[in-house]
Amino acid sequence: MDAISGSVLLPRVKISGSHRHLSTSHHFSPSCLLARSSISQCCHSSESKESKAIIESSSDSFDKRTSISGRSYLWGPHQKRKPLGQMFCSTGLCTYGVAATESHPHVAEEKVGVLLLNLGGPETLNDVQPFLYNLFADPDIIRLPRPFQFLQRPLAQLISVLRAPKSKEGYASIGGGSPLRRITDEQANALKKALEEKDTYVNVYVGMRYWHPFTEDAVQKIKRDRITRLVVLPLYPQYSISTTGSSIRVLQCLFREDAYLSRMPVSIIESWYQREGYIKSMADLIENELHIFSNPEEVMIFFSAHGVPVSYVEDAGDPYRDQMEECIYLIMQELKARGIKNDHTLAYQSRVGPVQWLKPYTDEVIVELGQKGVKSLLAIPISFVSEHIETLEEIDMEYKELALESGIQNWGRVPALGCTPSFIADLADAVLEALPSATAVSTSKGTSEEVDHSPLGYLTKLFFGSVLAFVLFFSPKMILAFRNHLL
């Protein structure tokens, strides 16, 4: 993600062990079919209390439990660490709908669709500022207290304008735009072929959260193609409020307000970091890169994950950190089974804004490793399955330069999985495992929605919000914060 800032508020949820599970419900307003730029905001505008979650649950209308192959799993499965081979029993699957009282009408031939969700990225330098606006206009990225939620879009506009010049420099350094759309399209085609080899014929769609092709556009294609059963597969191995959670809520808004879509059986694979195929594919890439070094056994394996604000984890119950740590544990267990016993560490990259993010920070750890005498470092972009700005520019350029300046002499980087055959084959298996548990979306609506549809009221809020945003962001304190953290 190019940038994430802000914090989130959620009630504390009881947890077992070290894992948190969200299990509240969320209702959506009829305004969810308004313009694309307001979809995320409408999903959050109906909160009745300030203490309610920005996401209320990643699976707002989903079952807390869903049966997979005769087993019951909590939302966003967290299983205790077990030896490799005993761990992989779930797709991380969640069905769509709490009370699926209406199934899809019987049809002569079922048409299956698979929807791949991803972040999206600007394809040209002119796309950078509007892309950033879409990013910061998402209430899952910048969380404002309820009385100030009308400032969401003015603040997004301001931040995107301030941020755009530096972001353009980054995209210019990797060719003038993000390759994410091209790579995701290639993954979609590869997944379609892999499923055909397993005698399953599907239409595969790509929906991006913040740039073309938008999720809303993909959903319209799904409807036009008269898909009768759908599997939603976010291309984020680990679940986070700011990635999978945000994309799922857009889908919920769209599906709940459409008669055809609300009856369609849908399954969502919320996370798949623990799947055996994924773990082995990552281990293969790491093993291959280690052999490039003259002394492979001396290489420090350095996992760099995309960061999230600490408040997401500690206040909102985001399982991202737990899933990330478990994912790395499983990868290292697989490597040890192959006789690879290198030291490893985890750090978080891409922090932005004057809030505390998950630590340790990638740049600080690289400096510390150099000071401790580490000479060989293999960087692994563990959050990403496609190359984009944070791998091609942040890791390959910024962190590599920092590492060499810090005394690290040998630098390597594991490529993103992309269309690695074993990885695509495992995604195809995940889709097949998810299909039987698809469930229709409940069409019931909440009664506590309080959305202001008055154009005059909206324009008034927009005007005063813009004024307040200008005063807030150009105060001496905020200018200093932007200078130190954002610009």
Coordinates of C-alpha atoms in Angstrom, one line a residue:
M1 CA 0.0 0.0 0.0
D2 CA 1.4 3.4 -0.9
A3 CA 0.4 4.8 2.5
I4 CA -1.8 4.2 5.4
S5 CA -2.4 6.5 8.3
G6 CA -4.7 7.2 11.2
S7 CA -6.1 5.0 13.9
V8 CA -9.1 2.9 14.5
L9 CA -11.5 2.4 17.4
L10 CA -13.1 -0.8 18.3
P11 CA -14.5 -2.3 21.5
R12 CA -12.3 -4.8 23.1
V13 CA -13.3 -8.4 22.3
K14 CA -12.7 -11.4 24.5
I15 CA -9.9 -13.5 23.2
S16 CA -8.6 -17.0 23.8
G17 CA -4.9 -17.4 24.0
S18 CA -3.1 -14.7 22.1
H19 CA -5.7 -14.4 19.3
R20 CA -8.5 -11.9 18.9
H21 CA -11.8 -12.6 17.1
L22 CA -14.2 -10.0 16.0
S23 CA -17.8 -11.0 16.1
T24 CA -20.2 -8.1 15.9
S25 CA -22.7 -7.3 13.2
H26 CA -23.1 -4.3 10.8
H27 CA -26.0 -3.1 8.8
F28 CA -25.7 -1.1 5.6
S29 CA -27.6 1.9 4.3
P30 CA -29.4 2.2 1.0
S31 CA -26.8 4.9 0.0
C32 CA -24.3 2.1 -0.6
L33 CA -25.0 2.3 -4.3
L34 CA -24.0 5.9 -4.6
A35 CA -20.9 7.1 -6.4
R36 CA -17.7 5.0 -6.0
S37 CA -16.0 7.6 -3.8
S38 CA -18.6 7.4 -1.1
I39 CA -19.1 3.6 -0.9
S40 CA -16.7 3.1 2.0
Q41 CA -18.0 6.1 3.9
C42 CA -21.6 4.9 3.6
C43 CA -20.6 1.6 5.1
H44 CA -19.5 3.4 8.2
S45 CA -22.0 6.2 8.4
S46 CA -24.6 4.2 10.3
E47 CA -22.7 3.7 13.5
S48 CA -24.9 4.5 16.5
K49 CA -22.1 4.9 19.0
E50 CA -18.6 6.3 18.8
S51 CA -17.2 3.2 20.4
K52 CA -18.5 1.0 17.6
A53 CA -16.0 -0.6 15.3
I54 CA -15.1 0.9 12.0
I55 CA -15.6 -2.5 10.6
E56 CA -17.8 -4.0 13.4
S57 CA -16.3 -7.3 12.2
S58 CA -14.4 -8.2 9.1
S59 CA -17.3 -10.4 8.2
D60 CA -20.1 -8.1 9.4
S61 CA -22.9 -10.2 8.1
F62 CA -21.1 -13.5 8.2
D63 CA -21.4 -16.4 10.5
K64 CA -19.1 -16.5 13.5
R65 CA -18.5 -20.1 12.6
T66 CA -18.6 -21.9 9.3
S67 CA -18.3 -25.6 8.6
I68 CA -15.5 -26.7 6.3
S69 CA -15.1 -30.3 5.5
G70 CA -17.0 -31.3 8.7
R71 CA -15.0 -28.9 10.9
S72 CA -16.0 -25.7 12.5
Y73 CA -13.7 -22.6 12.3
L74 CA -13.9 -19.2 13.9
W75 CA -13.8 -16.1 11.7
G76 CA -10.3 -15.4 10.5
P77 CA -8.9 -18.8 11.8
H78 CA -6.2 -18.7 14.3
Q79 CA -4.8 -22.1 15.1
K80 CA -2.1 -23.0 17.6
R81 CA 1.3 -23.6 16.1
K82 CA 1.7 -27.2 15.1
P83 CA 4.4 -29.0 13.2
L84 CA 4.2 -28.6 9.5
G85 CA 1.8 -31.2 8.0
Q86 CA -0.7 -31.0 10.8
M87 CA -1.4 -27.3 10.3
F88 CA -3.1 -27.0 7.0
C89 CA -6.7 -28.0 7.5
S90 CA -8.5 -24.7 6.5
T91 CA -8.8 -22.3 3.7
G92 CA -9.5 -19.5 6.1
L93 CA -12.9 -19.4 4.6
C94 CA -15.9 -17.4 5.7
T95 CA -19.4 -17.7 4.2
Y96 CA -21.3 -14.6 3.3
G97 CA -24.5 -14.1 5.3
V98 CA -25.7 -14.7 8.8
A99 CA -29.2 -15.9 8.0
A100 CA -29.2 -17.2 4.5
T101 CA -32.9 -17.7 4.1
E102 CA -33.0 -17.2 0.4
S103 CA -31.0 -19.4 -2.0
H104 CA -30.2 -18.6 -5.6
P105 CA -33.0 -19.8 -8.0
H106 CA -32.4 -23.1 -9.6
V107 CA -30.8 -22.8 -13.0
A108 CA -30.1 -25.4 -15.6
E109 CA -26.3 -24.8 -15.6
E110 CA -24.4 -23.2 -12.8
K111 CA -22.0 -20.4 -13.7
V112 CA -19.1 -20.1 -11.2
G113 CA -17.1 -16.9 -10.7
V114 CA -14.0 -16.1 -8.8
L115 CA -13.3 -12.5 -7.8
L116 CA -9.7 -11.6 -7.0
L117 CA -9.4 -8.5 -4.8
N118 CA -6.3 -6.4 -4.6
L119 CA -5.2 -2.9 -3.7
G120 CA -4.7 -1.3 -7.1
G121 CA -2.1 1.2 -8.1
P122 CA -1.7 4.2 -10.4
E123 CA -0.8 3.2 -13.9
T124 CA 0.6 6.6 -14.9
L125 CA 2.0 9.5 -13.0
N126 CA -1.2 11.5 -13.6
D127 CA -3.1 8.8 -11.7
V128 CA -1.1 9.1 -8.5
Q129 CA -3.0 12.0 -6.8
P130 CA -6.5 10.6 -7.5
F131 CA -5.3 7.1 -6.4
L132 CA -4.1 8.6 -3.1
Y133 CA -7.4 10.4 -2.7
N134 CA -9.3 7.1 -3.0
L135 CA -6.9 5.6 -0.5
F136 CA -7.2 8.2 2.1
A137 CA -11.0 8.7 1.6
D138 CA -11.4 5.1 2.9
P139 CA -12.6 5.2 6.6
D140 CA -10.6 2.1 7.2
I141 CA -7.4 4.0 6.4
I142 CA -8.1 7.2 8.3
R143 CA -10.5 6.8 11.2
L144 CA -12.2 10.0 12.3
P145 CA -14.4 10.4 15.4
R146 CA -18.1 10.4 14.5
P147 CA -18.6 14.2 14.9
F148 CA -15.8 14.7 12.4
Q149 CA -16.6 12.0 9.8
F150 CA -17.8 14.6 7.3
L151 CA -14.2 15.7 7.1
Q152 CA -13.1 12.4 5.5
R153 CA -13.1 13.6 1.9
P154 CA -11.7 17.1 2.5
L155 CA -8.9 15.6 4.5
A156 CA -8.3 12.9 1.8
Q157 CA -8.1 15.6 -0.8
L158 CA -5.6 17.6 1.2
I159 CA -3.4 14.7 2.1
S160 CA -3.4 13.4 -1.5
V161 CA -2.3 16.7 -2.8
L162 CA 0.5 17.0 -0.2
R163 CA 1.6 13.4 -0.7
A164 CA 1.5 13.2 -4.5
P165 CA 4.8 14.9 -5.4
K166 CA 6.9 12.4 -3.4
S167 CA 4.8 9.5 -4.5
K168 CA 5.2 10.5 -8.1
E169 CA 9.0 10.4 -7.6
G170 CA 8.7 6.8 -6.4
Y171 CA 6.5 5.6 -9.3
A172 CA 8.8 7.4 -11.8
S173 CA 11.7 5.4 -10.5
I174 CA 10.0 2.1 -11.3
G175 CA 8.9 3.1 -14.8
G176 CA 6.1 5.7 -14.3
G177 CA 3.4 3.6 -12.8
S178 CA 2.5 0.5 -10.8
P179 CA 2.6 -3.0 -12.5
L180 CA 0.0 -4.3 -10.1
R181 CA -2.9 -4.4 -12.5
R182 CA -0.9 -6.3 -15.2
I183 CA 0.4 -8.8 -12.7
T184 CA -3.0 -9.4 -11.1
D185 CA -4.5 -9.9 -14.6
E186 CA -1.8 -12.5 -15.3
Q187 CA -2.6 -14.2 -12.0
A188 CA -6.3 -14.3 -12.9
N189 CA -5.6 -15.9 -16.2
A190 CA -3.2 -18.4 -14.6
L191 CA -5.8 -19.3 -11.9
K192 CA -8.5 -19.8 -14.6
K193 CA -6.2 -22.3 -16.5
A194 CA -5.3 -24.1 -13.2
L195 CA -9.0 -24.6 -12.4
E196 CA -9.7 -25.8 -16.0
E197 CA -7.0 -28.4 -15.5
K198 CA -9.0 -29.6 -12.5
D199 CA -12.1 -29.8 -14.6
T200 CA -13.7 -26.7 -13.1
Y201 CA -14.6 -23.9 -15.5
V202 CA -15.0 -20.5 -14.1
N203 CA -15.0 -16.8 -15.0
V204 CA -12.2 -14.9 -13.1
Y205 CA -12.6 -11.2 -12.3
V206 CA -10.3 -8.6 -10.9
G207 CA -11.5 -6.0 -8.5
M208 CA -9.2 -3.3 -7.2
R209 CA -10.0 -1.3 -4.1
Y210 CA -8.5 2.1 -5.0
W211 CA -7.9 2.1 -8.8
H212 CA -9.1 0.6 -12.0
P213 CA -10.6 -1.9 -12.4
F214 CA -12.6 -1.0 -9.3
T215 CA -14.3 -3.7 -7.3
E216 CA -17.7 -2.1 -8.2
D217 CA -16.9 -2.5 -11.9
A218 CA -16.0 -6.2 -11.4
V219 CA -19.2 -6.8 -9.5
Q220 CA -21.2 -5.3 -12.4
K221 CA -19.5 -7.7 -14.8
I222 CA -20.3 -10.6 -12.5
K223 CA -24.0 -9.5 -12.6
R224 CA -24.0 -9.1 -16.4
D225 CA -22.5 -12.6 -16.8
R226 CA -25.3 -14.0 -14.6
I227 CA -22.8 -15.8 -12.3
T228 CA -24.7 -18.1 -10.0
R229 CA -22.0 -19.0 -7.4
L230 CA -19.0 -16.8 -6.4
V231 CA -15.8 -17.3 -4.5
V232 CA -14.1 -14.1 -3.3
L233 CA -10.3 -14.4 -3.0
P234 CA -8.4 -11.4 -1.6
L235 CA -4.8 -11.5 -2.7
Y236 CA -3.6 -10.7 0.8
P237 CA -2.2 -13.8 2.6
Q238 CA -2.9 -12.3 6.0
Y239 CA -6.1 -10.6 7.0
S240 CA -6.0 -6.9 8.0
I241 CA -8.8 -4.4 8.6
S242 CA -7.1 -2.1 6.1
T243 CA -6.8 -4.6 3.2
T244 CA -9.2 -7.6 3.1
G245 CA -11.6 -6.0 5.6
S246 CA -12.0 -2.8 3.6
S247 CA -12.5 -4.7 0.3
I248 CA -15.1 -7.0 1.8
R249 CA -17.1 -4.1 3.2
V250 CA -17.4 -2.6 -0.3
L251 CA -18.7 -6.0 -1.5
Q252 CA -21.2 -6.1 1.3
C253 CA -22.6 -2.7 0.4
L254 CA -23.0 -3.7 -3.2
F255 CA -24.5 -7.1 -2.6
R256 CA -27.0 -6.2 0.0
E257 CA -28.6 -3.5 -2.1
D258 CA -29.0 -5.6 -5.3
A259 CA -31.8 -8.2 -5.6
Y260 CA -29.8 -10.6 -7.9
L261 CA -26.5 -10.3 -6.0
S262 CA -28.1 -10.7 -2.6
R263 CA -29.4 -14.2 -3.6
M264 CA -26.1 -15.4 -5.1
P265 CA -24.2 -17.9 -3.0
V266 CA -20.9 -16.4 -2.0
S267 CA -17.8 -17.8 -0.2
I268 CA -15.0 -15.5 1.0
I269 CA -11.5 -16.8 1.7
E270 CA -10.5 -14.3 4.2
S271 CA -6.9 -15.4 4.8
W272 CA -4.7 -18.2 3.4
Y273 CA -1.3 -17.6 5.0
Q274 CA -1.4 -21.0 6.6
R275 CA -2.0 -23.1 3.5
E276 CA 0.6 -25.7 2.7
G277 CA 0.9 -24.8 -0.9
Y278 CA 1.6 -21.1 -0.1
I279 CA 4.1 -22.0 2.7
K280 CA 6.0 -24.4 0.4
S281 CA 6.0 -21.9 -2.5
M282 CA 7.5 -19.3 -0.2
A283 CA 10.1 -21.7 1.1
D284 CA 11.0 -22.6 -2.5
L285 CA 11.7 -19.0 -3.4
I286 CA 13.8 -18.4 -0.3
E287 CA 15.8 -21.6 -0.8
N288 CA 16.5 -20.6 -4.4
E289 CA 17.7 -17.1 -3.5
L290 CA 19.9 -18.4 -0.6
H291 CA 21.9 -20.5 -3.1
I292 CA 22.9 -17.4 -4.9
F293 CA 25.0 -16.3 -1.9
S294 CA 28.6 -17.6 -1.7
N295 CA 28.0 -18.6 1.9
P296 CA 24.2 -19.4 2.2
E297 CA 24.4 -20.5 5.8
E298 CA 25.6 -17.1 6.9
V299 CA 22.7 -15.2 5.4
M300 CA 20.2 -13.5 7.7
I301 CA 16.6 -14.1 6.4
F302 CA 14.9 -10.8 6.8
F303 CA 11.0 -10.8 6.5
S304 CA 9.7 -7.3 5.8
A305 CA 5.9 -7.0 6.2
H306 CA 3.7 -4.1 5.5
G307 CA 2.9 -2.3 8.7
V308 CA -0.3 -1.2 10.3
P309 CA -1.0 1.2 13.1
V310 CA -0.7 -0.3 16.6
S311 CA -4.2 0.8 17.3
Y312 CA -5.5 -1.6 14.7
V313 CA -4.1 -4.5 16.6
E314 CA -4.4 -3.4 20.2
D315 CA -7.7 -1.5 20.0
A316 CA -9.5 -3.0 17.0
G317 CA -8.5 -6.6 17.4
D318 CA -6.9 -6.8 13.9
P319 CA -5.4 -10.3 13.7
Y320 CA -2.7 -9.2 11.2
R321 CA 0.3 -9.3 13.6
D322 CA -0.7 -12.7 14.9
Q323 CA -1.2 -14.1 11.5
M324 CA 2.1 -12.6 10.2
E325 CA 4.1 -14.1 13.1
E326 CA 2.4 -17.5 12.6
C327 CA 3.0 -17.4 8.8
I328 CA 6.7 -16.8 9.3
Y329 CA 6.9 -19.5 11.9
L330 CA 5.4 -22.0 9.4
I331 CA 7.8 -20.9 6.6
M332 CA 10.8 -21.3 8.9
Q333 CA 9.6 -24.7 10.0
E334 CA 9.4 -25.8 6.4
L335 CA 12.9 -24.5 5.8
K336 CA 14.2 -26.3 8.8
A337 CA 12.7 -29.5 7.5
R338 CA 14.8 -29.0 4.4
G339 CA 18.0 -28.5 6.5
I340 CA 18.0 -24.7 6.3
K341 CA 18.6 -23.3 9.8
N342 CA 19.5 -19.7 9.1
D343 CA 18.7 -16.9 11.6
H344 CA 15.7 -14.8 10.7
T345 CA 13.9 -11.7 11.9
L346 CA 10.7 -9.8 11.2
A347 CA 10.2 -6.1 10.8
Y348 CA 7.5 -3.8 9.4
Q349 CA 7.8 -1.3 6.6
S350 CA 5.9 1.6 5.0
R351 CA 4.8 3.5 8.2
V352 CA 3.4 6.9 7.6
G353 CA 1.8 9.7 9.6
P354 CA 2.2 10.8 13.2
V355 CA 0.9 7.6 14.8
Q356 CA 2.6 4.6 16.2
W357 CA 3.0 1.6 13.9
L358 CA 3.9 -2.0 14.5
K359 CA 7.5 -2.4 15.5
P360 CA 10.3 -3.1 14.9
Y361 CA 10.6 -0.9 11.8
T362 CA 12.4 -2.2 8.8
D363 CA 14.8 0.7 8.3
E364 CA 15.8 0.7 12.0
V365 CA 16.4 -3.1 12.0
I366 CA 18.6 -3.0 8.9
V367 CA 20.8 -0.4 10.6
E368 CA 21.0 -2.5 13.8
L369 CA 21.9 -5.6 11.8
G370 CA 24.7 -3.8 10.1
Q371 CA 26.0 -2.6 13.4
K372 CA 25.9 -6.2 14.8
G373 CA 28.2 -7.3 12.0
V374 CA 25.6 -9.1 9.7
K375 CA 27.2 -9.1 6.2
S376 CA 24.6 -11.0 4.1
L377 CA 20.9 -10.2 4.1
L378 CA 18.0 -11.7 2.2
A379 CA 14.9 -9.5 2.2
I380 CA 11.5 -11.2 1.8
P381 CA 8.4 -9.1 1.1
I382 CA 6.1 -11.3 3.1
S383 CA 2.9 -9.3 2.8
F384 CA 2.8 -9.2 -1.0
V385 CA 2.2 -11.7 -3.8
S386 CA 2.8 -9.2 -6.6
E387 CA 5.6 -6.7 -7.4
H388 CA 4.6 -3.1 -6.8
I389 CA 5.9 0.2 -5.4
E390 CA 6.8 -1.2 -2.0
T391 CA 8.9 -4.1 -3.4
L392 CA 10.4 -2.4 -6.5
E393 CA 11.2 1.0 -5.0
E394 CA 11.0 0.8 -1.2
I395 CA 12.8 -2.5 -0.7
D396 CA 14.9 -2.8 -3.9
M397 CA 16.1 0.8 -3.8
E398 CA 15.7 2.5 -0.4
Y399 CA 16.3 -0.4 1.9
K400 CA 19.1 -1.9 -0.3
E401 CA 20.9 1.5 -0.2
L402 CA 20.4 1.7 3.5
A403 CA 21.7 -1.8 4.0
L404 CA 24.9 -1.2 2.1
E405 CA 25.5 2.1 3.9
S406 CA 25.1 0.2 7.2
G407 CA 27.8 -2.3 6.5
I408 CA 25.9 -5.1 5.0
Q409 CA 27.9 -6.3 2.0
N410 CA 25.7 -8.9 0.3
W411 CA 22.1 -8.0 -0.4
G412 CA 19.4 -10.2 -1.9
R413 CA 15.7 -10.1 -2.3
V414 CA 13.1 -12.9 -2.8
P415 CA 10.7 -12.0 -5.6
A416 CA 7.0 -11.9 -5.1
L417 CA 5.1 -15.1 -5.9
G418 CA 3.4 -13.7 -8.9
C419 CA 2.4 -16.6 -11.2
T420 CA 4.6 -19.3 -9.6
P421 CA 2.9 -22.5 -10.6
S422 CA 2.8 -24.1 -7.2
F423 CA 1.3 -21.0 -5.7
I424 CA -1.4 -20.7 -8.4
A425 CA -2.2 -24.4 -8.1
D426 CA -2.8 -23.9 -4.3
L427 CA -5.0 -20.9 -4.9
A428 CA -7.0 -23.1 -7.3
D429 CA -7.4 -25.8 -4.6
A430 CA -8.5 -23.1 -2.1
V431 CA -11.2 -22.0 -4.5
L432 CA -12.4 -25.6 -5.0
E433 CA -12.5 -26.1 -1.2
A434 CA -14.5 -22.9 -0.8
L435 CA -17.2 -23.5 -3.4
P436 CA -19.4 -26.0 -1.4
S437 CA -19.9 -23.6 1.5
A438 CA -21.2 -20.6 -0.5
T439 CA -24.2 -18.9 1.1
A440 CA -26.6 -16.2 0.0
V441 CA -26.5 -12.7 1.4
S442 CA -29.2 -11.8 3.9
T443 CA -31.3 -8.9 2.6
S444 CA -32.4 -7.5 6.0
K445 CA -31.4 -4.0 6.9
G446 CA -30.7 -2.3 10.2
T447 CA -33.0 0.3 11.7
S448 CA -30.3 2.5 13.3
E449 CA -29.0 4.1 10.1
E450 CA -28.7 7.8 10.3
V451 CA -27.4 9.0 6.9
D452 CA -27.8 12.6 5.8
H453 CA -29.0 12.5 2.2
S454 CA -29.7 16.3 2.0
P455 CA -27.5 17.9 -0.7
L456 CA -27.6 21.2 1.1
G457 CA -26.5 19.5 4.4
Y458 CA -23.7 17.7 2.6
L459 CA -22.4 20.8 0.9
T460 CA -22.5 22.7 4.2
K461 CA -20.5 20.0 5.9
L462 CA -18.1 19.8 3.0
F463 CA -17.5 23.6 3.1
F464 CA -16.9 23.9 6.8
G465 CA -15.0 20.6 6.8
S466 CA -12.7 22.0 4.2
V467 CA -12.1 25.1 6.2
L468 CA -11.5 23.1 9.4
A469 CA -9.2 20.7 7.5
F470 CA -7.1 23.6 6.2
V471 CA -6.7 25.1 9.6
L472 CA -5.9 21.8 11.2
F473 CA -3.4 20.6 8.7
F474 CA -1.5 23.9 8.5
S475 CA -1.2 24.4 12.2
P476 CA 2.5 24.5 13.2
K477 CA 2.2 21.1 15.0
M478 CA 0.7 19.4 12.0
I479 CA 3.2 21.0 9.6
L480 CA 6.0 19.6 11.7
A481 CA 4.4 16.1 11.8
F482 CA 4.0 16.1 8.0
R483 CA 7.6 17.2 7.5
N484 CA 8.9 14.5 9.8
H485 CA 6.6 11.6 8.9
L486 CA 4.7 12.2 5.7
L487 CA 6.6 14.4 3.4

